[in-house]
Coordinates of C-alpha atoms and ligand atoms in Angstrom, one line a residue:
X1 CA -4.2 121.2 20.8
X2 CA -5.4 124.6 21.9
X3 CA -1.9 125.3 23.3
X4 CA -0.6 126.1 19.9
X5 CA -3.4 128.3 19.1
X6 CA -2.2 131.6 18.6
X7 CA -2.4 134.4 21.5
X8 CA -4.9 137.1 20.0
X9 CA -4.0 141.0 20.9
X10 CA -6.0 144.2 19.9
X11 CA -6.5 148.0 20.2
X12 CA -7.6 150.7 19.1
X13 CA -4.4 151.6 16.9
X14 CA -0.9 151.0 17.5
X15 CA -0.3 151.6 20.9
X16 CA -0.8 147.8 22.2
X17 CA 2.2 147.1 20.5
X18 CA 4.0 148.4 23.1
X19 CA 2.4 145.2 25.4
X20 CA 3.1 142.6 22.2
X21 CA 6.9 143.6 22.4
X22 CA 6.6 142.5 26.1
X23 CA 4.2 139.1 25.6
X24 CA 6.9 138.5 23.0
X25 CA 9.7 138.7 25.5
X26 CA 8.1 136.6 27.7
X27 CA 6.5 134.1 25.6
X28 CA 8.9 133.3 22.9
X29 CA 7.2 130.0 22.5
X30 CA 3.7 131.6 21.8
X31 CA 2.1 132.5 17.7
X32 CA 0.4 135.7 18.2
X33 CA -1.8 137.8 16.3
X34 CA -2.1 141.3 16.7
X35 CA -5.0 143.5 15.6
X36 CA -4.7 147.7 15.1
X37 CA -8.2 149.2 14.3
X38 CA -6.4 152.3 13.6
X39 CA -9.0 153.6 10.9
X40 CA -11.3 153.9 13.3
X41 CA -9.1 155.5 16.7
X42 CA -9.2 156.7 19.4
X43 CA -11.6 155.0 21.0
X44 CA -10.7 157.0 24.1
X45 CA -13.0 160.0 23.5
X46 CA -16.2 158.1 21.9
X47 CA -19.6 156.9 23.0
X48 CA -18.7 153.7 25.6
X49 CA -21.4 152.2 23.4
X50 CA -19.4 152.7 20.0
X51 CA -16.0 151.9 21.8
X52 CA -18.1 148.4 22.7
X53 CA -19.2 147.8 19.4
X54 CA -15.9 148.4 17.4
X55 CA -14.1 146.2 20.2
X56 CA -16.2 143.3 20.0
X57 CA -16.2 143.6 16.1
X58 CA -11.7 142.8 16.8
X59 CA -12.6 140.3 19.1
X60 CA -14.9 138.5 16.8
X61 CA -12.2 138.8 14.3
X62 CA -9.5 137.2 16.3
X63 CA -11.7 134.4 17.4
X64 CA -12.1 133.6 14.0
X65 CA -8.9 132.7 13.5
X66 CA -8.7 130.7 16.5
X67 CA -6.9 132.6 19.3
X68 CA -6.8 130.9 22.4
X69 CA -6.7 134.0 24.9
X70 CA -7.6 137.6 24.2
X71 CA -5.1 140.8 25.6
X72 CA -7.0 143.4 25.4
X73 CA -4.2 145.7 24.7
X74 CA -6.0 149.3 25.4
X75 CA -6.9 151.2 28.8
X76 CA -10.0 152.3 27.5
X77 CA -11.7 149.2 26.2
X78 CA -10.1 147.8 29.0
X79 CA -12.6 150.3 31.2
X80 CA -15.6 150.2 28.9
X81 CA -16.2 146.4 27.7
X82 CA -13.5 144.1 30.2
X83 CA -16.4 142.7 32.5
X84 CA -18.9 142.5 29.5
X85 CA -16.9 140.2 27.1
X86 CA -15.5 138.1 30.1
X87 CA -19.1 136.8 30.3
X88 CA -19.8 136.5 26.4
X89 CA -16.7 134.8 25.6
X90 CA -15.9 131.5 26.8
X91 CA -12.0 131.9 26.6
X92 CA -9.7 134.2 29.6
X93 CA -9.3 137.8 28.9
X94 CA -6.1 140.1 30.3
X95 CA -6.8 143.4 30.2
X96 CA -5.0 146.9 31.0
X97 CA -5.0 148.2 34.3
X98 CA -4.2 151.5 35.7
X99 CA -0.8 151.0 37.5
X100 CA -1.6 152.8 40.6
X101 CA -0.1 150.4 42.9
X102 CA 3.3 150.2 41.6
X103 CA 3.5 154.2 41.2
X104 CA 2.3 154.3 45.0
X105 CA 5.2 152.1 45.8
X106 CA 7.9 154.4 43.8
X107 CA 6.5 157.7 44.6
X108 CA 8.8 160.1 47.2
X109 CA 6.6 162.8 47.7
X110 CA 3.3 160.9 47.4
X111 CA 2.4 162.9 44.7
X112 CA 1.7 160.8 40.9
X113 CA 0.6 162.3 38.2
X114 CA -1.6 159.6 35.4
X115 CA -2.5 160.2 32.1
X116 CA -4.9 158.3 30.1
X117 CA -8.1 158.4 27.6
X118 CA -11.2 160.9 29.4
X119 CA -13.0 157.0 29.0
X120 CA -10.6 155.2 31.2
X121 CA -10.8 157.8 33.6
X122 CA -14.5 157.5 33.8
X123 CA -14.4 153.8 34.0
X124 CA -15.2 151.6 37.2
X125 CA -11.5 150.1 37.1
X126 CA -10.2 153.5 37.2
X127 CA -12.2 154.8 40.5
X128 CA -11.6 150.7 42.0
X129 CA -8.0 151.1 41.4
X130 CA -7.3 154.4 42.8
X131 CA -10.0 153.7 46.2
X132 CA -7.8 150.4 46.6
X133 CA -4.0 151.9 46.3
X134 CA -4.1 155.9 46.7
X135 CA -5.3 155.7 49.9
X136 CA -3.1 159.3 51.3
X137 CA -1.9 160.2 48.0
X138 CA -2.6 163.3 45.6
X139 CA -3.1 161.9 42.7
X140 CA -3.6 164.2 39.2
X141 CA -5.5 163.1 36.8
X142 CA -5.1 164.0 33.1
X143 CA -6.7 163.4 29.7
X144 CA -4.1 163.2 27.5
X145 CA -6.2 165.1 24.6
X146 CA -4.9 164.9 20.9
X147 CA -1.4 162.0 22.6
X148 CA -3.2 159.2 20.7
X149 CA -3.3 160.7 17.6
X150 CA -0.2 162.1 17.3
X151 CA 1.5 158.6 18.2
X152 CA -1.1 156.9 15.3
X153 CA 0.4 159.8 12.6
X154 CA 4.1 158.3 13.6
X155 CA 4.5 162.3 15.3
X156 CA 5.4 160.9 18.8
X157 CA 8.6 163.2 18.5
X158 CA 7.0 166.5 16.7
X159 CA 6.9 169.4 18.3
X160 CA 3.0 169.3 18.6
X161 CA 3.8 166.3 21.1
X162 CA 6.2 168.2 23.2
X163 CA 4.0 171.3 23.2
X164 CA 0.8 169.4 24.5
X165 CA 2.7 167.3 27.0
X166 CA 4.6 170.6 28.5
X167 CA 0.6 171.2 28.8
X168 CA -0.1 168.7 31.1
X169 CA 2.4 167.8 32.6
X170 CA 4.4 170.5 33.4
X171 CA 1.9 171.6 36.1
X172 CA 2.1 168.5 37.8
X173 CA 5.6 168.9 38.3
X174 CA 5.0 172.3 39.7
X175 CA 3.2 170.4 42.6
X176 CA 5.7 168.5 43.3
X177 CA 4.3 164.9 41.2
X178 CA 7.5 162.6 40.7
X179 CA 6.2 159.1 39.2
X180 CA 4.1 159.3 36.1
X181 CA 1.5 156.5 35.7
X182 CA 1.5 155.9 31.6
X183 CA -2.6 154.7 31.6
X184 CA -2.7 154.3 27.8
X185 CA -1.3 152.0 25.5
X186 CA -0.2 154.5 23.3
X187 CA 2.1 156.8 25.4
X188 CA 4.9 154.9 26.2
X189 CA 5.9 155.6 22.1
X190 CA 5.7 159.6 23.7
X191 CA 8.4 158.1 26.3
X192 CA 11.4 160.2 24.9
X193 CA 9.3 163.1 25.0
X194 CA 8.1 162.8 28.2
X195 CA 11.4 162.4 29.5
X196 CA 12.5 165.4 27.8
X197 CA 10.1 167.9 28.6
X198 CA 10.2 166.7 32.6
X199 CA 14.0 166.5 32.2
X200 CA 14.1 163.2 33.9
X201 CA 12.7 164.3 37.2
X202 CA 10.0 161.9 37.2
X203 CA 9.6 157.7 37.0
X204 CA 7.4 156.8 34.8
X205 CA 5.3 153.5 35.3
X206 CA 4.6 151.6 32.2
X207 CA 2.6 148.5 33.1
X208 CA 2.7 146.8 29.6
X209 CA 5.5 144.2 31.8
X210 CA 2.9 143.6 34.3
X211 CA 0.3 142.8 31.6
X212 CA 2.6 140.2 29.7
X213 CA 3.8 138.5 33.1
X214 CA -0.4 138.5 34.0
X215 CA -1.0 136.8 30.4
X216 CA 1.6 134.0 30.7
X217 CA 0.0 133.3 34.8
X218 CA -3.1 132.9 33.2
X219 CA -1.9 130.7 30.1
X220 CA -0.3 128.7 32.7
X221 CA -3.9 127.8 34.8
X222 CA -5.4 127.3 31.9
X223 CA -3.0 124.5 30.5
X224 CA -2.8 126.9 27.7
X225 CA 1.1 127.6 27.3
X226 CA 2.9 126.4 24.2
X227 CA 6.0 124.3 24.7
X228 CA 6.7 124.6 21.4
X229 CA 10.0 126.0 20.5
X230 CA 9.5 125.6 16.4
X231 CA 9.3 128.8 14.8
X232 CA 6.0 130.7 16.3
X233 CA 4.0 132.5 13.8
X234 CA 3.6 136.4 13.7
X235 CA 0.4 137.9 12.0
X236 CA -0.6 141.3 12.6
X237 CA -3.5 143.3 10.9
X238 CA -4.7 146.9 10.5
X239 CA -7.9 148.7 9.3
X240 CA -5.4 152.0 8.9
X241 CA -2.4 152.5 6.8
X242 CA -0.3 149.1 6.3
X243 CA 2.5 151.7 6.0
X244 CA 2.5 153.4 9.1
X245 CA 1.9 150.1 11.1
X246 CA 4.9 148.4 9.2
X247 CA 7.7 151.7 11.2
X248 CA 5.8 150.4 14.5
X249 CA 6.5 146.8 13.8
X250 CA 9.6 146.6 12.3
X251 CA 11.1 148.2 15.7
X252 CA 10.2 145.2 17.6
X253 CA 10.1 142.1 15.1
X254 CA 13.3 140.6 14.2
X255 CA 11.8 137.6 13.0
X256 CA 9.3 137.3 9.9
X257 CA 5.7 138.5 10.2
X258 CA 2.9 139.3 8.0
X259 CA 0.9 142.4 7.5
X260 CA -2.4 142.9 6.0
X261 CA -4.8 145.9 6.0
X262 CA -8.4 144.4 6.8
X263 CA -11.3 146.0 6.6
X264 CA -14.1 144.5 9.2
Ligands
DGL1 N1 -4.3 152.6 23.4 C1 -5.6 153.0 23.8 C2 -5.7 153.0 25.3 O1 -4.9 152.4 26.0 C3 -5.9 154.3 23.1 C4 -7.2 154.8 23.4 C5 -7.9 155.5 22.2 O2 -8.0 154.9 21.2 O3 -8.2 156.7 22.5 O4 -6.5 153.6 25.9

């Protein structure tokens, strides 16, 4: 039965961790494998032709071991590849959206400030997104230069991470921004930071709930959901440092899981 086939996540690094924690939530029922190509991130600032070809190389991986539904757990392969694999691959895909719409509906001064990869940005899902929702907004867009690997080191709460996001986002709140759209999977790790250097003057939109609640709709319509309340199984991989990977996971597993560094 496909049902108990394990749910398979990826990104480039660490970040879609942050969207696992929230799948797991949801899905308590569901095995789930999660792939980190850390060794080779960010993909946010490479060729859209590299960021393809690394992607598909997880995918293939995760199909191997018989995943039922792919989460593509990262903004910018998201942007780059979503539309491409959804016609290679006969199985559903959920993928990261910019969360515009829910910022829109916070906002006060109809100002929002987003920061993601310079690749999501330049994506068709990015410029879709904002002509559907920010219709009468200023919206300001930032690349979040150096965020990704700062979060991949484990230095989410260095002082390098405060100093670069005083840098872009401190202007923003000099215009008067007050929700913060999170459009990489990596940043809400920078969450304390963020909240720190704004000083809590800002919501910040984090649409890794959105996603998971998205995965288990789709599970749903495609008779895919496991009912099965025995133990589910946890298996995550990396192609970077099994070490730093194990401080990400141990924050959000209380149950046993296995790590293995891969190399594909
Ligand atoms: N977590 C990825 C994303 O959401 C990080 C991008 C990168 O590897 O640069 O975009």
């Amino acid at each position: 039965m496909m049902s108990k086939h394990p749910i398979g996540i990826f990104d480039s690094g660490v970040g879609g961790i942050c969207v696992l924690k929230e799948i797991k939530k949801l899905l308590p029922c569901e095995s789930i494998n999660y792939f980190a190509d850390s060794r080779n991130c960010p993909y946010g600032s490479k060729a859209k032709e590299k960021a393809l070809f690394l992607a598909r190389k997880n995918i293939e991986f995760l199909l191997e071991q018989n995943c039922k539904m792919i989460v593509i757990a990262c903004n910018t392969v998201t942007a780059v590849a979503i539309d491409r694999f959804r016609s290679d691959y006969n199985i559903p895909f959920i993928g990261m959206e910019p969360a515009l719409k829910p910022a829109v509906l916070r906002t006060k001064t109809r100002k929002i400030g987003i920061l993601a990869t310079e690749n999501t940005f330049n994506g068709r899902l990015f410029k879709q997104t904002f002509e559907r929702y920010a219709n009468g907004m200023e919206v300001f867009v930032q690349p979040g230069y150096g965020l990704v690997e700062l979060v991949e080191k484990g230095a989410q709460n260095s002082g390098k991470a405060r100093c670069l996001l005083e840098e872009y986002l401190l202007p923003m709140l000099a215009k008067g921004v007050d929700t913060i759209v999170l459009g990489c999977t990596h940043y809400p790790f920078l969450k304390d930071m963020i909240k720190r250097v704004t000083k809590n003057s800002v919501t910040i939109i984090d649409p890794a709930d959105a996603v998971a609640v998205q995965a288990k709709r789709i599970l749903v319509e495609f008779n895919l959901i496991s009912n099965n309340s025995a133990d589910p199984e946890f298996h995550f991989y990396t192609t970077g440092e099994k070490t730093i990977a194990e401080k990400f996971f141990c924050h959000i597993m209380s149950e046993p899981y296995g790590l293995e560094q891969v190399k594909i």
